[in-house]
Short mmCIF file of C-alpha atoms in Angstrom, two decimals:
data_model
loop_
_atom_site.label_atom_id
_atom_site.label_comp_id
_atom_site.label_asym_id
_atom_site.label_seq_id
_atom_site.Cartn_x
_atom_site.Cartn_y
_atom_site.Cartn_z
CA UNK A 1 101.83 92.21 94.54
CA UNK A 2 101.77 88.54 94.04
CA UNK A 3 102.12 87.22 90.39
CA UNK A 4 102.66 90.52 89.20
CA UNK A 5 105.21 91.10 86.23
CA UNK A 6 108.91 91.84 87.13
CA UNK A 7 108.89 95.20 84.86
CA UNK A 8 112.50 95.38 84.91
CA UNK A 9 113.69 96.17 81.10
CA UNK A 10 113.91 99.53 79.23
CA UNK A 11 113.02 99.92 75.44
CA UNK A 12 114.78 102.53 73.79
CA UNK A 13 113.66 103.89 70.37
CA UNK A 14 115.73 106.99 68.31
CA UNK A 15 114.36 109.27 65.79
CA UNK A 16 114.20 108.10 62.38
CA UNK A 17 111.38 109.66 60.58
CA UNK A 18 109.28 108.09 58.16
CA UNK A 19 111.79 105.13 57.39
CA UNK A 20 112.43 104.91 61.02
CA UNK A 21 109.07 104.71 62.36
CA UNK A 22 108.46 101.80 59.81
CA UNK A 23 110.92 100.17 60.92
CA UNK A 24 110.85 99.99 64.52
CA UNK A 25 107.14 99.54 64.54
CA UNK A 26 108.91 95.91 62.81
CA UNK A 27 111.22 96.39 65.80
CA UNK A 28 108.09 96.34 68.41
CA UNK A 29 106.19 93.48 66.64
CA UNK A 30 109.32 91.16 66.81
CA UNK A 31 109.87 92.53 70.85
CA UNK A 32 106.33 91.91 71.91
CA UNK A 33 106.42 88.27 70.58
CA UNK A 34 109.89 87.94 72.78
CA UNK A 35 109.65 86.94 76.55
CA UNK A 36 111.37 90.03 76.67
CA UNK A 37 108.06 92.37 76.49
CA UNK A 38 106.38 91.19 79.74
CA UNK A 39 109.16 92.67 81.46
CA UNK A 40 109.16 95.89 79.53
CA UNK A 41 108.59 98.98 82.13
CA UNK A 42 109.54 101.67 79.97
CA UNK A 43 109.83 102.95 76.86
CA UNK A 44 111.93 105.62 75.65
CA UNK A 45 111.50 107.45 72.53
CA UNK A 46 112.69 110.31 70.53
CA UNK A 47 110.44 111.80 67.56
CA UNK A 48 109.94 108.86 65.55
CA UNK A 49 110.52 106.32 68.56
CA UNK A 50 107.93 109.15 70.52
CA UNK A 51 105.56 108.03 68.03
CA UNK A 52 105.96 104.68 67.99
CA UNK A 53 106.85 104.37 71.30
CA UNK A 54 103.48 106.22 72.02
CA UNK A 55 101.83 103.30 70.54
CA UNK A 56 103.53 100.31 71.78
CA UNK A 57 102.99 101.51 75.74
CA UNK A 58 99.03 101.09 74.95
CA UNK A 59 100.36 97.65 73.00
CA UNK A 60 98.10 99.66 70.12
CA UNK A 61 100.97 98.15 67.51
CA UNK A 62 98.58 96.65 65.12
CA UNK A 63 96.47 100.19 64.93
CA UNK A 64 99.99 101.93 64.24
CA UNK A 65 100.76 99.79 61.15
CA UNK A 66 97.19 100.04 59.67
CA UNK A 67 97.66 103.97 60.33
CA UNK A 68 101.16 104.03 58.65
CA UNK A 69 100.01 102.41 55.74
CA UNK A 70 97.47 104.37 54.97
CA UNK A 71 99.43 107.57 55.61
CA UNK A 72 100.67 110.15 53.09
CA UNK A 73 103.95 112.48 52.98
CA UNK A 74 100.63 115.15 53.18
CA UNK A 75 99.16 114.02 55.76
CA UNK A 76 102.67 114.45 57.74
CA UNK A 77 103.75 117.97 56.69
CA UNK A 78 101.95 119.45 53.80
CA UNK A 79 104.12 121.99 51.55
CA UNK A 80 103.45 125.50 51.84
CA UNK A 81 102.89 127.58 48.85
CA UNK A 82 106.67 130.07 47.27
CA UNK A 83 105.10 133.14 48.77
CA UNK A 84 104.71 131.20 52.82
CA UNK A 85 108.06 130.14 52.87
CA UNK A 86 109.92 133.01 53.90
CA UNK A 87 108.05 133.32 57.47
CA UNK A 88 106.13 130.03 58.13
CA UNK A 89 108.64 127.52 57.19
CA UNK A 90 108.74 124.71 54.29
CA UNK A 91 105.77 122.84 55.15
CA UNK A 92 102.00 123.28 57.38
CA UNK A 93 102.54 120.40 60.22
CA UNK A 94 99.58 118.28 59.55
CA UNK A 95 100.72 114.91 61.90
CA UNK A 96 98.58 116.77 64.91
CA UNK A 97 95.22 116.72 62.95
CA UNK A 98 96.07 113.24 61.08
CA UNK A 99 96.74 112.03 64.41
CA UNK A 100 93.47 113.27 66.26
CA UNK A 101 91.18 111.92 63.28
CA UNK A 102 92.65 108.47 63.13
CA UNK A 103 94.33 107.85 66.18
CA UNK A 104 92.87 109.88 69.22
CA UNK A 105 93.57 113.78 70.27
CA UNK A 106 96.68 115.35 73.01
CA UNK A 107 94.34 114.82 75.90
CA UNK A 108 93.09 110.95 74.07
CA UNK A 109 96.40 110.00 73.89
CA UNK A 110 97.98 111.27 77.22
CA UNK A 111 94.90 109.77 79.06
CA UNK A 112 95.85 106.38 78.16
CA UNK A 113 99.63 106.29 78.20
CA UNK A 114 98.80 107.54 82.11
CA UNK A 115 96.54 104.40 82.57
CA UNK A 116 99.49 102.32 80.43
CA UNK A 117 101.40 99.33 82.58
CA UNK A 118 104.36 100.87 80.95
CA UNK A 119 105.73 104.23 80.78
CA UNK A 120 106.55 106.39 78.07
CA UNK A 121 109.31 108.96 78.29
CA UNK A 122 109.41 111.38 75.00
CA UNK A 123 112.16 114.31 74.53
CA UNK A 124 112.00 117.72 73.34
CA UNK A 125 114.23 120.66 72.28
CA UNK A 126 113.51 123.66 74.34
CA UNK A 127 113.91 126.62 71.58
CA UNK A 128 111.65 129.16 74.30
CA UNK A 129 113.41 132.75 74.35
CA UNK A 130 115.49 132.61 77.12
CA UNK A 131 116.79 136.40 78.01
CA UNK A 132 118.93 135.41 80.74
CA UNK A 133 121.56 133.90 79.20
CA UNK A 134 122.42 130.35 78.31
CA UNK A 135 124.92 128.76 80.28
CA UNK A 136 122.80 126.89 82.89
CA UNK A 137 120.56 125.52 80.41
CA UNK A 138 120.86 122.44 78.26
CA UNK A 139 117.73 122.97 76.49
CA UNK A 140 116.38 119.21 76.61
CA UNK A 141 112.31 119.02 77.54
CA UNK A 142 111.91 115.24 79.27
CA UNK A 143 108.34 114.38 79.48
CA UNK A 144 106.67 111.33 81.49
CA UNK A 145 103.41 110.05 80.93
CA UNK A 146 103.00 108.66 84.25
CA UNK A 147 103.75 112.18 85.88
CA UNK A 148 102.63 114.76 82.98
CA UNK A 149 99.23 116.25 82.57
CA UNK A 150 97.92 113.88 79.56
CA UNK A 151 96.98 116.62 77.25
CA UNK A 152 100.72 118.25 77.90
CA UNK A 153 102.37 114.64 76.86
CA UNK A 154 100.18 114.33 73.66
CA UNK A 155 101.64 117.69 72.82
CA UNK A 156 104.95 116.53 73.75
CA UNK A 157 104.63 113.44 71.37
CA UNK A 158 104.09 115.57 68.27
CA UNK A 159 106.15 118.56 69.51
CA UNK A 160 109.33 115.66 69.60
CA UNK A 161 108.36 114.70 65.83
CA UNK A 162 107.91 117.77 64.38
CA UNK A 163 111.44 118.11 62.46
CA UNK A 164 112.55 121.36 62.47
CA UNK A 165 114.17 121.59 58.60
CA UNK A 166 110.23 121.31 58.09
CA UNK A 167 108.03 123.26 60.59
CA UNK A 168 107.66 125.70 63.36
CA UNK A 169 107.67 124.51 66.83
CA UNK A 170 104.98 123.32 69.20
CA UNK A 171 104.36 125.51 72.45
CA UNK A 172 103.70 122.56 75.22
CA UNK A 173 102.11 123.59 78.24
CA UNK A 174 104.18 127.06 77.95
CA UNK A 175 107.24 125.81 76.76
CA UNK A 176 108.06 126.75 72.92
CA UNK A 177 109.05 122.76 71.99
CA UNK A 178 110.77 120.88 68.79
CA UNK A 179 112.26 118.12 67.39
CA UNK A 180 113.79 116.42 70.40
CA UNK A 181 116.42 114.47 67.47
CA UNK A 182 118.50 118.13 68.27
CA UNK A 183 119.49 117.41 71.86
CA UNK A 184 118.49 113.57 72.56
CA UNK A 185 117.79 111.38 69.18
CA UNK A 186 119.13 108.13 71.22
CA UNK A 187 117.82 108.35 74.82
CA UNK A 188 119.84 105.65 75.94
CA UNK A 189 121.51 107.72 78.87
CA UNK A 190 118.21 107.87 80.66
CA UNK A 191 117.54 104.32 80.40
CA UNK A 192 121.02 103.54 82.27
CA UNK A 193 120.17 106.49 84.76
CA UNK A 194 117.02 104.98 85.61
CA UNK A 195 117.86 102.53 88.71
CA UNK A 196 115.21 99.90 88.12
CA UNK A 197 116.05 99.06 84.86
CA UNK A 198 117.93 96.10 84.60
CA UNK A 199 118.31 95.51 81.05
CA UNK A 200 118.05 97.80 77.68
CA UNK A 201 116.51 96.52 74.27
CA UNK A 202 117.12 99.44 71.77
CA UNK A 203 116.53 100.44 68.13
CA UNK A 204 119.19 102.54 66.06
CA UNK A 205 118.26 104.18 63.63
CA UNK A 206 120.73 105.25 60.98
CA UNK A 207 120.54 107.11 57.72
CA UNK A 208 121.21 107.36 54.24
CA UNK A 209 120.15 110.30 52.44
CA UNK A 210 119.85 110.61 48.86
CA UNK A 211 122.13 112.95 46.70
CA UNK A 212 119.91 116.87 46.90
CA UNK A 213 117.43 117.35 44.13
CA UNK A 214 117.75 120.82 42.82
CA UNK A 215 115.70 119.85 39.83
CA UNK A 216 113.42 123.08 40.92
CA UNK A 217 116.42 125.50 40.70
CA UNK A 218 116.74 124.52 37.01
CA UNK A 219 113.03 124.94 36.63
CA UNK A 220 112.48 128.00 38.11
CA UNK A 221 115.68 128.82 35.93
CA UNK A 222 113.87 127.62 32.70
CA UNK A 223 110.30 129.56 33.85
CA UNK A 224 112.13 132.66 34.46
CA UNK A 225 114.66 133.30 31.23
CA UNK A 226 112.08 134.68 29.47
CA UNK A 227 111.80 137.70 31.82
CA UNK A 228 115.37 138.02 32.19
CA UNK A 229 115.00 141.62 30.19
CA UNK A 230 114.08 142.84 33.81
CA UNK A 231 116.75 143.35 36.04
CA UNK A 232 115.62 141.78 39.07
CA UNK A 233 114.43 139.12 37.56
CA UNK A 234 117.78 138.97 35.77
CA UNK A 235 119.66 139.09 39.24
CA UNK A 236 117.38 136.09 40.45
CA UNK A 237 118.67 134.14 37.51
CA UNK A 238 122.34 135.05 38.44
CA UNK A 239 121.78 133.74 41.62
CA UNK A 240 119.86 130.57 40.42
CA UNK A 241 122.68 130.05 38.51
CA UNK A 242 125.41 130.25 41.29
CA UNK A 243 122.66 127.54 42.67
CA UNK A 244 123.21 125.29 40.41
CA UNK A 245 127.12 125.66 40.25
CA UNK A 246 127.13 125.19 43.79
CA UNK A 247 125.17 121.73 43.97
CA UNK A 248 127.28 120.66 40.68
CA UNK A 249 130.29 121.19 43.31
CA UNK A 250 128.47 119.30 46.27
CA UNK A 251 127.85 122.33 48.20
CA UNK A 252 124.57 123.45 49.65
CA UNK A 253 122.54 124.80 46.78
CA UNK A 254 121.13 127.26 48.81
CA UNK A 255 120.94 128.81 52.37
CA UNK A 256 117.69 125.63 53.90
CA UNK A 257 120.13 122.91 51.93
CA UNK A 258 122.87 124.28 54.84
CA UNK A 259 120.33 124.32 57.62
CA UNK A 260 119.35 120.23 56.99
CA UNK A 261 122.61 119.56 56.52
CA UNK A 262 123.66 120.89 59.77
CA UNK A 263 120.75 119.27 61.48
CA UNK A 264 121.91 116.05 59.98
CA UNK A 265 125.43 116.52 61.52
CA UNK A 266 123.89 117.49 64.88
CA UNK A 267 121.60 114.60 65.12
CA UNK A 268 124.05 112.14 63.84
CA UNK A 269 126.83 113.27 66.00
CA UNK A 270 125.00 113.30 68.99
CA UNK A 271 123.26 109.59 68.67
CA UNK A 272 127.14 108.32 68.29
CA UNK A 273 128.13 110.50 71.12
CA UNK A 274 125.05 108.63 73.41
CA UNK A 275 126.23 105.12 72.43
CA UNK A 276 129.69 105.72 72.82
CA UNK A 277 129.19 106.96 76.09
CA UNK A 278 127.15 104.23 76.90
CA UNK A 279 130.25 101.85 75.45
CA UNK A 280 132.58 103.64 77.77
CA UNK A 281 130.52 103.46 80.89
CA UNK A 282 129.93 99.51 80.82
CA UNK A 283 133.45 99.33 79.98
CA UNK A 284 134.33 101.25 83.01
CA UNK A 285 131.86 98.95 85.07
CA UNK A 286 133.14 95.83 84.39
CA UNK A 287 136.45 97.13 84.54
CA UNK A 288 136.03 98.88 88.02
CA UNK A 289 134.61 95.10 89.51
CA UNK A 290 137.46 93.29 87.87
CA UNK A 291 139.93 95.83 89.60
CA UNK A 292 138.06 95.72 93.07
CA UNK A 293 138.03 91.65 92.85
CA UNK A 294 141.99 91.52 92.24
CA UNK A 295 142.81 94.42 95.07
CA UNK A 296 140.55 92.67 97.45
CA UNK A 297 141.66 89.18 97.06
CA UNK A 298 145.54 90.61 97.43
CA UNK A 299 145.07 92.73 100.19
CA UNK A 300 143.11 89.42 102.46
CA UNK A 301 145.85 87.18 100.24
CA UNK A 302 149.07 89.35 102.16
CA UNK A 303 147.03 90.07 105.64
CA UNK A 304 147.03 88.00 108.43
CA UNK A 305 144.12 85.55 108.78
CA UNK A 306 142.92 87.40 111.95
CA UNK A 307 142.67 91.08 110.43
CA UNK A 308 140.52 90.05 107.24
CA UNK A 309 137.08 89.93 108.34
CA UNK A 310 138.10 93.65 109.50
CA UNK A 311 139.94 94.56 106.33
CA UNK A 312 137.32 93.00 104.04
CA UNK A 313 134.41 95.78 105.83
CA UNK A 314 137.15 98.30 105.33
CA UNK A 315 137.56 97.54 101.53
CA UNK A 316 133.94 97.05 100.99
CA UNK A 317 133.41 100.45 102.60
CA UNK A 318 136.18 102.04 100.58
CA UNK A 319 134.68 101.08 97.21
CA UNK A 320 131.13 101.81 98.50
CA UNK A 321 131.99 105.74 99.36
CA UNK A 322 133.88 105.98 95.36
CA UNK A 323 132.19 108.63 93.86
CA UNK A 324 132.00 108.65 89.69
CA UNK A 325 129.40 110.38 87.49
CA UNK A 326 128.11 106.45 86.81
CA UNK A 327 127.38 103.92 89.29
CA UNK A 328 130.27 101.85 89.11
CA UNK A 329 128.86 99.01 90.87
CA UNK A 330 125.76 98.22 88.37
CA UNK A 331 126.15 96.84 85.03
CA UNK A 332 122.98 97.13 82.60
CA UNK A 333 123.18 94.36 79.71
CA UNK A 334 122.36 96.02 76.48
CA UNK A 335 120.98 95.21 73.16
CA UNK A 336 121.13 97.51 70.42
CA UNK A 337 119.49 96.95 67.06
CA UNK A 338 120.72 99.05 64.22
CA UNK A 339 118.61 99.01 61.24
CA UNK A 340 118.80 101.64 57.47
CA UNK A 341 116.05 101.67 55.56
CA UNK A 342 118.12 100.30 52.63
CA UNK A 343 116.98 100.03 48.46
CA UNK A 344 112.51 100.54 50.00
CA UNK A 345 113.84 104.13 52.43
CA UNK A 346 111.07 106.11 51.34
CA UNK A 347 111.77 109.91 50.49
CA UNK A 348 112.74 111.64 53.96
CA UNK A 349 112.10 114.81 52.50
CA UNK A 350 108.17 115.17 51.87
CA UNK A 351 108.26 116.01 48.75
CA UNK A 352 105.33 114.89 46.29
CA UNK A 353 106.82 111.63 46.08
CA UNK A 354 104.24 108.65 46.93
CA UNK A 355 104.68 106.23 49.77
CA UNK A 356 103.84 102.97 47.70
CA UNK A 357 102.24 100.45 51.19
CA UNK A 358 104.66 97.91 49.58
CA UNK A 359 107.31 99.84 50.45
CA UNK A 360 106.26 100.41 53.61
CA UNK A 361 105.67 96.83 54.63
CA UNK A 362 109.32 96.23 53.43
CA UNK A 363 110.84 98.50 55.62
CA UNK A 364 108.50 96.89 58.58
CA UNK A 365 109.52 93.63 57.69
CA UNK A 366 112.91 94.28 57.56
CA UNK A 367 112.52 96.23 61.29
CA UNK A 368 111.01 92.59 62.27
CA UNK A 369 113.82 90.35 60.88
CA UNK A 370 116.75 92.86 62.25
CA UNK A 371 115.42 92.45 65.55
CA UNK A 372 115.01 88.58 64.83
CA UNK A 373 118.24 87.68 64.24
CA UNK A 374 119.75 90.21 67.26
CA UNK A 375 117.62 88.55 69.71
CA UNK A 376 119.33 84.89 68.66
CA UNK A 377 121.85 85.76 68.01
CA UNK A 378 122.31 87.90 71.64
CA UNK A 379 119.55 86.22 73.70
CA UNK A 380 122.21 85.48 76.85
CA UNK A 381 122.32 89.47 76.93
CA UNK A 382 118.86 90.14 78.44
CA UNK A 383 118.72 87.04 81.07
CA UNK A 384 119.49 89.27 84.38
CA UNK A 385 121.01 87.21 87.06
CA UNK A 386 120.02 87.65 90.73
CA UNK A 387 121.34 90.10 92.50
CA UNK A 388 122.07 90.93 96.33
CA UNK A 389 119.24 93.19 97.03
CA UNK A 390 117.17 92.55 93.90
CA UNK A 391 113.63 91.82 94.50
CA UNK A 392 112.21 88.53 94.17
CA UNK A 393 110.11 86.71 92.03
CA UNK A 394 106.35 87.91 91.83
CA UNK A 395 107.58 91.26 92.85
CA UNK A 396 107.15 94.41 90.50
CA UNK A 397 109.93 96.24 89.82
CA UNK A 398 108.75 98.61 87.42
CA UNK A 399 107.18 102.67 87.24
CA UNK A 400 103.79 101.14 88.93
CA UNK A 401 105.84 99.16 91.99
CA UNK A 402 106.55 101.65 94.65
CA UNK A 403 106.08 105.08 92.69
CA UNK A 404 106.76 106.03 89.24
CA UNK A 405 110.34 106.00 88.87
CA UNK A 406 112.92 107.19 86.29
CA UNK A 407 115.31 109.75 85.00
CA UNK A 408 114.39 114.06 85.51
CA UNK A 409 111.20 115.62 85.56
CA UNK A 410 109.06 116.78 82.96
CA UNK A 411 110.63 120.41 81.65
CA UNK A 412 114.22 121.77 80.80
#
């Protein structure tokens, strides 16, 4: 394919919700002005970075700010009324209807992330009754929009956003699916599984939560005393009480408090566990080639001259049959940008609180600079040197050279 792009670089986006999607649509606006985002082949994106990722393979990033600023915490997950809560969850998921009105339906979307140069890879959290048992399953869905029914990866777009403190889960194509932030909120693993990719550009999201309102306890409290000459309204204002002590102590008002924290623990632990691992694994890399170079030149230093050609094959054969869980003979340059929402984070929790646009064009602004300053500031990080059996110049690389190639299938 002569003058075709060398798609050789992987875009990584983590789940972030409102603040996050804000900022890494800044992210994406910063990358695609880079000489970086010609050679983007893939994209992969959890919840938020599904979303915006979504967006960014159609190079649709100027209809994804207009649509953020004009959207509402409502028009995300609308708040169910008291008597709902108990069986349909805090809030009516809304995105999927927003999203079809102002953006394009499942089977709209899908359609044109198949057609997409680049390819979108969204994850999932398979919560499907599974009778059998658990212990062959690790409950990730992996979705790819150059091999996935379109209609199935729009579904798999929203089912990876919809955050499961909030709403029920989204069956895709048979598959009971939710927020994907549970078992993959940093895909970065896939990225360095994926053997074309060359080089990763990433965005980190990382949160700051404000302090739990339980202003409502003390409401409901306050709306309720007058009854409290009936006893069960006089137990509910015991345990509105306890409530209240409980939050004044810093523990979970109440039993959903407990849930998002948990999820916040889960999520958080498992993005540090993904870049750590990522840490360790270059480490090992460049340590594995240092220790291969020394051994080498020793052993053809202390062997006569006439048995080195012959010891060199052995060596090179020796290293060549290691087996690790990585491949220890391929480093991946990596640039991670790690970006909180700081004093404009809007209110994570979708509560009637508005989403003022200047706000919003902070947090995107501040997504732009962050990535700004990385890219100077690490530029030498994304220049990939030639390698022995790396194709050549003019020569696509990427998920449309030679197949469409990358990490799993679509399904647990």
């Amino acid at each position: 394919m002569p003058g075709a792009a060398i798609r050789d670089v992987a875009v990584v986006l983590s789940g972030g919700g409102i603040n996050g999607v804000l900022l890494e649509l800044g992210f994406l606006e910063r990358l695609r002005k880079s000489p970086v985002w010609p050679r983007v082949g893939w994209i992969y994106g959890t919840s938020a970075g599904a979303l915006a990722g979504a967006m960014a393979a159609q190079d649709r990033l100027d209809e994804l700010e207009t649509f953020l600023l004009s959207l509402r915490a409502e028009d995300v997950f609308q708040p169910r009324r008291l008597w709902q809560l108990p069986l349909g969850g805090l809030h009516d998921y809304a995105l999927p209807k927003t999203m079809a009105e102002r953006i394009g339906d499942a089977a709209e979307l899908g359609s044109a992330l198949a057609a997409s140069e680049i390819e979108l890879v969204v994850f999932a959290t398979d919560v499907s009754e599974h009778t059998g048992g658990d212990g062959s399953r690790h409950f990730e869905l992996v979705y790819r929009s150059h091999t996935t029914q379109p209609e199935t990866m729009g579904r798999a777009i929203l089912a990876s956003a919809a955050v499961s403190a909030l709403v029920l889960p989204v069956r895709v194509d048979g598959v009971i699916a939710t927020d994907g932030s549970w078992v993959r909120n940093f895909p970065l693993e896939h990225a360095y599984r994926n053997p074309n990719v060359q080089a990763i550009v990433a965005f980190r999201y990382i949160a700051s939560y404000r302090p739990s309102d339980v202003a409502f306890v003390q409401r409901m409290r306050e709306r309720l005393d007058r009854f409290r000459a009936v006893p069960p309204i006089r137990a509910l204002l015991a345990e509105l009480r306890l409530a209240e002590e409980r939050a004044g102590r810093g523990e979970p008002a109440h039993y959903p408090e407990l849930i998002v924290r948990l999820m916040r623990v889960a999520i958080a632990r498992n993005t540090v566990l993904e870049e750590r691992l990522a840490d360790e694994r270059e480490t090992s890399v460049l340590e594995l080639q240092r220790l291969r170079e020394e051994i080498v030149t020793a052993a053809l230093d202390a062997a006569p001259r006439r048995r080195r050609p012959q010891l060199r094959a052995e060596l090179d054969e020796l290293f060549a049959s290691a087996r690790f869980p990585f491949r220890h003979d391929r480093h991946v340059p990596c640039l991670i940008v790690r970006g909180t929402p700081g004093e404009d984070g809007l209110d994570p929790s979708f509560r009637a609180e508005p989403w003022p646009e200047e706000r919003k064009r902070a947090l995107i602004e501040r997504g732009y600079h962050l990535a700004d300053e990385e890219l100077a500031r690490s530029a030498d990080v994304l220049t990939v040197s030639e390698r022995e059996g790396r194709q050549g110049p003019g020569q696509a690389v990427g998920p449309r050279a030679g197949g469409r190639s990358g990490p799993g299938e679509a399904g647990a």
